[in-house]
PDB file of C-alpha atoms and ligand atoms in Angstrom:
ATOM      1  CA  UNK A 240       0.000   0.000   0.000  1.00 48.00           C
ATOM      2  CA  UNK A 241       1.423   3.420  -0.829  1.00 52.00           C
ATOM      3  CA  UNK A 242       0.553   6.426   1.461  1.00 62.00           C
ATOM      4  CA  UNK A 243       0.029   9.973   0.337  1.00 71.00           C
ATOM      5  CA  UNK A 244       2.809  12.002   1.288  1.00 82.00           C
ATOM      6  CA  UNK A 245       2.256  15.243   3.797  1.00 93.00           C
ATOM      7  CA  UNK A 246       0.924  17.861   1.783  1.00 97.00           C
ATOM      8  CA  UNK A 247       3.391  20.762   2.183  1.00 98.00           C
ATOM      9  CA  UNK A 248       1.206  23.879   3.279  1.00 98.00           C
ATOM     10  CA  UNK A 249       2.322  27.669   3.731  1.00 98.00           C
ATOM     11  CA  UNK A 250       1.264  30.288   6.339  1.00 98.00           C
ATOM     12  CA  UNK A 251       1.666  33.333   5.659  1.00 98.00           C
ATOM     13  CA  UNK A 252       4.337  34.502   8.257  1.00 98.00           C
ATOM     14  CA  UNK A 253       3.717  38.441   7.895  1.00 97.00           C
ATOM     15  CA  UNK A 254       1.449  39.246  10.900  1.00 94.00           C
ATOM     16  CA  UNK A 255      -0.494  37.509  13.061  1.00 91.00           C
ATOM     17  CA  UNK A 256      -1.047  33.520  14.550  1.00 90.00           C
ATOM     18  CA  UNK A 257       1.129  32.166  12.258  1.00 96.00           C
ATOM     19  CA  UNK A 258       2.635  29.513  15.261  1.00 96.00           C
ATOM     20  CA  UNK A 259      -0.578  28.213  15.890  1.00 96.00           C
ATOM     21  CA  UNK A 260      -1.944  28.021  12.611  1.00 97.00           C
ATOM     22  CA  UNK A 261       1.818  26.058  11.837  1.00 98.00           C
ATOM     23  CA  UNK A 262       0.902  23.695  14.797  1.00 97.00           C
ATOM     24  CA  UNK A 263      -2.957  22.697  14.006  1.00 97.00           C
ATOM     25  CA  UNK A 264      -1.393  22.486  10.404  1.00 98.00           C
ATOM     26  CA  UNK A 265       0.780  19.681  11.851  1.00 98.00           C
ATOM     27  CA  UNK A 266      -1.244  18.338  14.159  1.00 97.00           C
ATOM     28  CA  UNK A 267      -3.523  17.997  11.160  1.00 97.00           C
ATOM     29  CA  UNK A 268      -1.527  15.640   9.204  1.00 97.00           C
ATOM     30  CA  UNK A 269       0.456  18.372   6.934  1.00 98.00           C
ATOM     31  CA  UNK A 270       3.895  20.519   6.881  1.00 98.00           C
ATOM     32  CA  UNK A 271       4.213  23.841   7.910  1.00 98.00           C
ATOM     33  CA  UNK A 272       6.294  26.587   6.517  1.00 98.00           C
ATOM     34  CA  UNK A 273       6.653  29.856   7.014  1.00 98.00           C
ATOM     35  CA  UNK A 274       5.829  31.926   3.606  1.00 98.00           C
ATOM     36  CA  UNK A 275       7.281  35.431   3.359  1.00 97.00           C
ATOM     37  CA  UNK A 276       8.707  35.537  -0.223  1.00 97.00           C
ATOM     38  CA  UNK A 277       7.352  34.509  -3.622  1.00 97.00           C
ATOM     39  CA  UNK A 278       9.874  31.785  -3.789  1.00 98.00           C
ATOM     40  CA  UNK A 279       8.607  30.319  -0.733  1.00 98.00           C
ATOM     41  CA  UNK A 280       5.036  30.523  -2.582  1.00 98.00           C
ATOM     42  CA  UNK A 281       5.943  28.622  -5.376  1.00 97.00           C
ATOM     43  CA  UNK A 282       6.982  25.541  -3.058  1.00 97.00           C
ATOM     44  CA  UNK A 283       3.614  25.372  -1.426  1.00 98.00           C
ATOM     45  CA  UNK A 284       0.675  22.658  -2.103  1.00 98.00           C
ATOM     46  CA  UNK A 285      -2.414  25.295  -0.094  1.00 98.00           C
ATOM     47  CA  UNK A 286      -1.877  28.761   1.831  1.00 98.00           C
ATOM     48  CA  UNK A 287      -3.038  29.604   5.088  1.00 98.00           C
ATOM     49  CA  UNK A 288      -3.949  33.520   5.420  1.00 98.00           C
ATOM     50  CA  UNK A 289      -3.910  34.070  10.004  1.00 97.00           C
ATOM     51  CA  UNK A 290      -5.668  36.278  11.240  1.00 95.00           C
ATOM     52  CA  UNK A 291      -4.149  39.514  12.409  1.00 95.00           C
ATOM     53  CA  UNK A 292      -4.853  42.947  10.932  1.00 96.00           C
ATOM     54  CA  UNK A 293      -5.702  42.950   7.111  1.00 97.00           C
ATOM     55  CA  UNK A 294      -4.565  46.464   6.668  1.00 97.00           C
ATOM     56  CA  UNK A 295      -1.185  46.007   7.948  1.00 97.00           C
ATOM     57  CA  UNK A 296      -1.374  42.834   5.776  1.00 97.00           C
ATOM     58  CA  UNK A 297      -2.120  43.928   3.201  1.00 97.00           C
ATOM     59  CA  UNK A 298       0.680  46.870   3.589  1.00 97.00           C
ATOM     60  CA  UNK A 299       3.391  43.820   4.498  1.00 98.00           C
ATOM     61  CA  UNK A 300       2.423  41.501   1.623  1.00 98.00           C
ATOM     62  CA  UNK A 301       3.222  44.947  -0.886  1.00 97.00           C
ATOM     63  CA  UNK A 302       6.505  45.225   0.878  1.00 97.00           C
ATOM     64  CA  UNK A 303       7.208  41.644   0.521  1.00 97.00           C
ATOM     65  CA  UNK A 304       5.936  41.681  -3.130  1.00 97.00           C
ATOM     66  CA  UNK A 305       3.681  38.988  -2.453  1.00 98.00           C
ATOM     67  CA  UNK A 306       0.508  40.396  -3.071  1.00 98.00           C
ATOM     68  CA  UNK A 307       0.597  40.095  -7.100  1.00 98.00           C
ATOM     69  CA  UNK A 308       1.915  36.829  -6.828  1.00 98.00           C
ATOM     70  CA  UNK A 309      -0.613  35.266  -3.511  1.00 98.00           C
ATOM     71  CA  UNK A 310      -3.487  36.762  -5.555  1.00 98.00           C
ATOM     72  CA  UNK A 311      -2.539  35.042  -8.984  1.00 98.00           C
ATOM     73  CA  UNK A 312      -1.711  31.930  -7.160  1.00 98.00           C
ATOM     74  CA  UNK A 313      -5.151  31.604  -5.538  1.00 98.00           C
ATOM     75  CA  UNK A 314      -7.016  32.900  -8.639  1.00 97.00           C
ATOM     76  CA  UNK A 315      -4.885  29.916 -10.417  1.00 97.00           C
ATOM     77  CA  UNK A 316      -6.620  27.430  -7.978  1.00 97.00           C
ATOM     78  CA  UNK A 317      -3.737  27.383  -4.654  1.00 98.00           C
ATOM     79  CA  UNK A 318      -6.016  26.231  -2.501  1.00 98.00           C
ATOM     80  CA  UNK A 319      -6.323  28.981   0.460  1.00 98.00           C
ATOM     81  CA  UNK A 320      -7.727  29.035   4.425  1.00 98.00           C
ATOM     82  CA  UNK A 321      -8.106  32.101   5.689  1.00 98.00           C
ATOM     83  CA  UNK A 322      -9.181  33.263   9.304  1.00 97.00           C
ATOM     84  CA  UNK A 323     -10.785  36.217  10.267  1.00 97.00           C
ATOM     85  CA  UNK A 324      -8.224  38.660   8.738  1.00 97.00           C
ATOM     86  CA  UNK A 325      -7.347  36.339   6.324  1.00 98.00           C
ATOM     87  CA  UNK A 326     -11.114  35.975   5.531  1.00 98.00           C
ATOM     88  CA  UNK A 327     -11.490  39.598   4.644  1.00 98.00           C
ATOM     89  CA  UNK A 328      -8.202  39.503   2.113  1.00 98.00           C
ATOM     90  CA  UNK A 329      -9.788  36.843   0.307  1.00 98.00           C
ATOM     91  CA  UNK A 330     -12.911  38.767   0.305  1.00 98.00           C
ATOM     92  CA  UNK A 331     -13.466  39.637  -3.593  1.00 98.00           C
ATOM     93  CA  UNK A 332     -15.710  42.660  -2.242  1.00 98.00           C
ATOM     94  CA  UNK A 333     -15.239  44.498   1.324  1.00 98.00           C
ATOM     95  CA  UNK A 334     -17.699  47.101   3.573  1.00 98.00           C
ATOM     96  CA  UNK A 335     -16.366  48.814   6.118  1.00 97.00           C
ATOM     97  CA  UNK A 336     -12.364  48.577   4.778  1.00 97.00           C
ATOM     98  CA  UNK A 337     -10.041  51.345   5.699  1.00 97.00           C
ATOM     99  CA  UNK A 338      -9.729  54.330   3.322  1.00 96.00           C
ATOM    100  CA  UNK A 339      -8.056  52.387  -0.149  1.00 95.00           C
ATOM    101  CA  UNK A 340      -7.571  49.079   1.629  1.00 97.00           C
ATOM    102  CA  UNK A 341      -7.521  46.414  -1.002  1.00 97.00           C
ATOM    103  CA  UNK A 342      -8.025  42.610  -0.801  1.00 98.00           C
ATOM    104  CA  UNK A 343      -6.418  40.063  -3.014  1.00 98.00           C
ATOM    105  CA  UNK A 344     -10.398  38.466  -3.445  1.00 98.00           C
ATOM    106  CA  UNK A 345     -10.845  34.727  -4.515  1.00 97.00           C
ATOM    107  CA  UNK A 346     -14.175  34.287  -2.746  1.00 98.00           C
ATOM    108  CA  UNK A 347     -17.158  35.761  -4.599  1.00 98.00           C
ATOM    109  CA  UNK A 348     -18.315  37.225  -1.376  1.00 98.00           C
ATOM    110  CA  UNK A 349     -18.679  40.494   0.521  1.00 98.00           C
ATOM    111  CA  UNK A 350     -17.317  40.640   3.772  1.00 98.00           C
ATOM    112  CA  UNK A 351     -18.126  43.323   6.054  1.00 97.00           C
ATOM    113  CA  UNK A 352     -14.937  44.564   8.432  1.00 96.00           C
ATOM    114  CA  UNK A 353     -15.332  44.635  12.857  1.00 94.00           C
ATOM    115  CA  UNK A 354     -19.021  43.292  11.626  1.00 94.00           C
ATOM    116  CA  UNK A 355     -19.606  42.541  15.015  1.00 88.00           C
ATOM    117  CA  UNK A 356     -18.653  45.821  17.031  1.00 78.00           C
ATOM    118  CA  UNK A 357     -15.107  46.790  18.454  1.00 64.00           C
ATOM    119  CA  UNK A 358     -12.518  44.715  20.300  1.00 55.00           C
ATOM    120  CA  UNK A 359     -14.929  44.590  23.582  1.00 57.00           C
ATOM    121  CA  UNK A 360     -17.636  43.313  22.070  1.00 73.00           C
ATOM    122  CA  UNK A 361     -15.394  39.998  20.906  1.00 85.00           C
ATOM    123  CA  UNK A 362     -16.687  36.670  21.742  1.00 87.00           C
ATOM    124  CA  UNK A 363     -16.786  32.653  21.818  1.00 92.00           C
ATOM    125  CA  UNK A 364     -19.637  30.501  20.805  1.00 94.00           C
ATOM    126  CA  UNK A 365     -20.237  27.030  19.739  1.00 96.00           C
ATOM    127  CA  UNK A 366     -20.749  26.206  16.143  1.00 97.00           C
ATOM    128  CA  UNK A 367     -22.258  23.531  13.563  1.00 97.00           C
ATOM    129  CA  UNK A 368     -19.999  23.518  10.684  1.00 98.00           C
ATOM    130  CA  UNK A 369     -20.969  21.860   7.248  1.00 97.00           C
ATOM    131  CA  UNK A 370     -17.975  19.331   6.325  1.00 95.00           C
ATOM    132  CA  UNK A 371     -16.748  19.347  10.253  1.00 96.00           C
ATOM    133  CA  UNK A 372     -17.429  15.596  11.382  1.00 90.00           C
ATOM    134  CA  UNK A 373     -19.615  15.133  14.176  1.00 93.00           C
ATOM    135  CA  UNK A 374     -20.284  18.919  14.669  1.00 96.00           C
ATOM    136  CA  UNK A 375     -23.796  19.211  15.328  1.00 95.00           C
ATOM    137  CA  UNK A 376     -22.871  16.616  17.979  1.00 96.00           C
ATOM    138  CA  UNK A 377     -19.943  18.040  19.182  1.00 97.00           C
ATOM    139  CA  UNK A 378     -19.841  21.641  18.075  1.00 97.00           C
ATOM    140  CA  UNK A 379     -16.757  23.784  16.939  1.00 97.00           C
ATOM    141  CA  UNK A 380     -15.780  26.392  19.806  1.00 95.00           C
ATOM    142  CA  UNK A 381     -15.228  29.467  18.186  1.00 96.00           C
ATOM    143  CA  UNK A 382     -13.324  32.523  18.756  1.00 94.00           C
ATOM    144  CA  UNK A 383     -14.451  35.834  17.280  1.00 94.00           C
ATOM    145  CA  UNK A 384     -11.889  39.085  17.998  1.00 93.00           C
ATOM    146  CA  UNK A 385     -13.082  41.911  16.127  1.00 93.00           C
ATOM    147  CA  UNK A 386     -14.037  39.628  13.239  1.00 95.00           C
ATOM    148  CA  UNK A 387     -15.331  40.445   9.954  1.00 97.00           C
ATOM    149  CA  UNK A 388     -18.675  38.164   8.470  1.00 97.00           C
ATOM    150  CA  UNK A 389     -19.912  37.347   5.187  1.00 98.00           C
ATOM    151  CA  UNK A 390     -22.528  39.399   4.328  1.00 98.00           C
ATOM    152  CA  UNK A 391     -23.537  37.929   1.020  1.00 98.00           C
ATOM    153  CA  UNK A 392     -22.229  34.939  -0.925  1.00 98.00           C
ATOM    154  CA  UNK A 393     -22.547  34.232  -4.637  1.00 98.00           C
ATOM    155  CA  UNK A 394     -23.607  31.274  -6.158  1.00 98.00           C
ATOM    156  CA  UNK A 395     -20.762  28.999  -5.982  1.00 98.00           C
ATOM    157  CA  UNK A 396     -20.439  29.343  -2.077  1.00 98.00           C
ATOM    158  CA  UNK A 397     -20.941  27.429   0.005  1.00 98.00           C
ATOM    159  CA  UNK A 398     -22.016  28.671   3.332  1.00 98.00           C
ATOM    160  CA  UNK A 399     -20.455  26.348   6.351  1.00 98.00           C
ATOM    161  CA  UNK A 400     -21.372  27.644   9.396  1.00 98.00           C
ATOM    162  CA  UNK A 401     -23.559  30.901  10.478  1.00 98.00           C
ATOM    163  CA  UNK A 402     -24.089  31.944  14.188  1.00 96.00           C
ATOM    164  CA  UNK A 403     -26.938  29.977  16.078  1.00 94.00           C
ATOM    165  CA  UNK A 404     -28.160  32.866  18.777  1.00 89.00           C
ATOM    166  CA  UNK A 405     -27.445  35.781  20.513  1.00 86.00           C
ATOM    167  CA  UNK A 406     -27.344  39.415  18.063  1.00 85.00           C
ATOM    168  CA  UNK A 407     -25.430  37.951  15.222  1.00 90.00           C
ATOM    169  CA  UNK A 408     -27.824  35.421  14.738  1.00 93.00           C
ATOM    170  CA  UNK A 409     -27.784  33.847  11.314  1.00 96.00           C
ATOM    171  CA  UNK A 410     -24.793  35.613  10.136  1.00 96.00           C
ATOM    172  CA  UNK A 411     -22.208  33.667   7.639  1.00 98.00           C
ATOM    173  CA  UNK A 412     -19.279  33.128   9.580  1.00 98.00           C
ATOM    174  CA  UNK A 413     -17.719  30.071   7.706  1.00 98.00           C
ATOM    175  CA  UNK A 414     -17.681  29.293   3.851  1.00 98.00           C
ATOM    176  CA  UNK A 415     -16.055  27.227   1.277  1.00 98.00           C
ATOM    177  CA  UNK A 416     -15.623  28.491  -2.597  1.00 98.00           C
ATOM    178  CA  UNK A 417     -14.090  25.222  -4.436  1.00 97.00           C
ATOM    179  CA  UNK A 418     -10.665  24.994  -2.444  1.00 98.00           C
ATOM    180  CA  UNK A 419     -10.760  28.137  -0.469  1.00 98.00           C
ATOM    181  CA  UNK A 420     -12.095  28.156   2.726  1.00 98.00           C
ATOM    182  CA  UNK A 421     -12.462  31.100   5.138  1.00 98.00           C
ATOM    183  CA  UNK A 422     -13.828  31.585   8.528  1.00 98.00           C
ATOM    184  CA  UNK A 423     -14.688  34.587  10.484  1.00 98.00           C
ATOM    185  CA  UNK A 424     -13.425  33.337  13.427  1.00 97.00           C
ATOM    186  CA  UNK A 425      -9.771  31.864  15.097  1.00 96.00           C
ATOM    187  CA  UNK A 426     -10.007  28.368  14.894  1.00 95.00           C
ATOM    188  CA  UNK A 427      -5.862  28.009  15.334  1.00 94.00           C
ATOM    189  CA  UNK A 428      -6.642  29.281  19.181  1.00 91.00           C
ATOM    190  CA  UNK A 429      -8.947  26.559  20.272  1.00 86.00           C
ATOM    191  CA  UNK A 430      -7.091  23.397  20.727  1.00 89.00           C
ATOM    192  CA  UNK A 431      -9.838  21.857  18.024  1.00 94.00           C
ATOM    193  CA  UNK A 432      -8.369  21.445  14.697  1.00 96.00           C
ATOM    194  CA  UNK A 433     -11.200  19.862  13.002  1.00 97.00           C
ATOM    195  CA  UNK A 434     -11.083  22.866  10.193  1.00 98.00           C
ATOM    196  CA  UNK A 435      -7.438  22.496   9.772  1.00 98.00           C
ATOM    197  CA  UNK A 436      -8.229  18.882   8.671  1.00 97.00           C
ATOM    198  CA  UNK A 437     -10.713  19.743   6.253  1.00 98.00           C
ATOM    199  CA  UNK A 438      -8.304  22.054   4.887  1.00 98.00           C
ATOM    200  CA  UNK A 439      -5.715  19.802   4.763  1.00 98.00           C
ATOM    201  CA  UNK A 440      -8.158  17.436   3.383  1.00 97.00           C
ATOM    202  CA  UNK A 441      -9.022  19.641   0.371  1.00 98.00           C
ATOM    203  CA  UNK A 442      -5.389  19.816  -0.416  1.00 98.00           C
ATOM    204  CA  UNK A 443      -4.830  16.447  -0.319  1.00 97.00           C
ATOM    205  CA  UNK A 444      -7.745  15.975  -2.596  1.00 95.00           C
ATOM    206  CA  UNK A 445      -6.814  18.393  -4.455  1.00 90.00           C
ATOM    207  CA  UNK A 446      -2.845  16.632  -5.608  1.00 76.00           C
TER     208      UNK A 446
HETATM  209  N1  LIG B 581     -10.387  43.518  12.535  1.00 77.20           N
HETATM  210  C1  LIG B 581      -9.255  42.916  11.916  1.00 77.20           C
HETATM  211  C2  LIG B 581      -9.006  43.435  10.509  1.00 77.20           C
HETATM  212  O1  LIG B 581      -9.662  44.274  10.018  1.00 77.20           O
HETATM  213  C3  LIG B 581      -9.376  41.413  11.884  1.00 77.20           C
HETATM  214  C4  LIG B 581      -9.279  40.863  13.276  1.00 77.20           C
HETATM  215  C5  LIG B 581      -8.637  39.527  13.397  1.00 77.20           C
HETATM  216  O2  LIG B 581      -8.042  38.997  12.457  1.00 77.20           O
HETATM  217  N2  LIG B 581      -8.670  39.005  14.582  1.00 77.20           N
HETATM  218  O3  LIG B 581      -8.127  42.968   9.900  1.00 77.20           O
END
């Protein structure tokens, strides 16, 4: 029997959780490597976006001269996770963006920036997630810190997850667009790395 190697995946080490999203990665079945440089890019089987801050981000990946190249290697099919910051650069349409912020889009969605009020107002709750294993069973904690939400999808999303009560009820906080997932919230910060398997999952599927 022959076994599918690791899938090498990338996180992009600009700003942000990129230790924890390298860990779940690993835990997850995959390798991790940091991604600063478009040679590092090219090396890379899927991309993992952290959360952070998506304007300083987005100012890092122009220093780096990685946003041309991330945004033509995701709209060339790189399959892509991002979380919560790394939601909104994937965003192909953004409310609430800082004056002539830019994303690098791939998901035919609009995401709405701090959709949920400011860093006080963060919070936890437990999720059902579409393609999570046993989740309506045993739900996916979640971790919301100033996070963005979709607030409409096209046609070719799917919508994963949306929140169950509580003021944000029924928002979109997790979708999937053929290999690119995003979620709203931190799920590198919970111990649970049920969505870092899917994602590793689609890239294995994917090769
Ligand atoms: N509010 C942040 C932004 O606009 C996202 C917050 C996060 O990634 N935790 O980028």
């Amino acid at each position: 029997m022959t076994s599918t190697p690791a899938p090498t995946i990338g996180v992009l080490a600009l700003q942000g959780d990129v230790r924890e999203h390298a860990s779940a990665l690993e835990s997850a079945g995959a390798r991790a490597v940091p991604v600063r440089r478009a040679a590092e890019l090219a090396t890379v089987d899927g991309i993992v976006l952290p959360g952070g801050e998506s304007t300083t981000i987005e100012k890092l990946l122009r220093v780096f001269e990685l946003f041309e190249p991330l945004q033509a290697a995701v709209r060339d099919g790189l399959p892509a996770f991002g979380s919560c910051a790394g939601m909104i650069l994937l965003a192909d349409r953004l409310e609430g963006g800082a004056h002539g912020q830019r994303t690098l889009g791939g998901l035919d969605v609009t995401v709405r920036r701090n959709a949920f009020g400011r860093q006080v107002d963060s919070f936890e709750t437990d999720l059902v997630v579409d393609g999570v294993p046993d989740s309506a069973q045993d739900p996916v904690h979640a971790v919301f810190i100033r996070a963005p939400w979709v607030e409409q999808a096209g046609p070719d999303v799917r919508v994963l997850a949306t929140v169950g009560t509580g003021p944000a009820a029924g928002r979109i906080v997790a979708v999937r667009q053929r290999d690119v997932l995003a979620t709203s919230f931190h799920p590198e910060i919970s111990g649970d790395h049920r969505l870092h398997h899917l994602f590793v999952q689609i890239v294995t599927d994917r090769g």
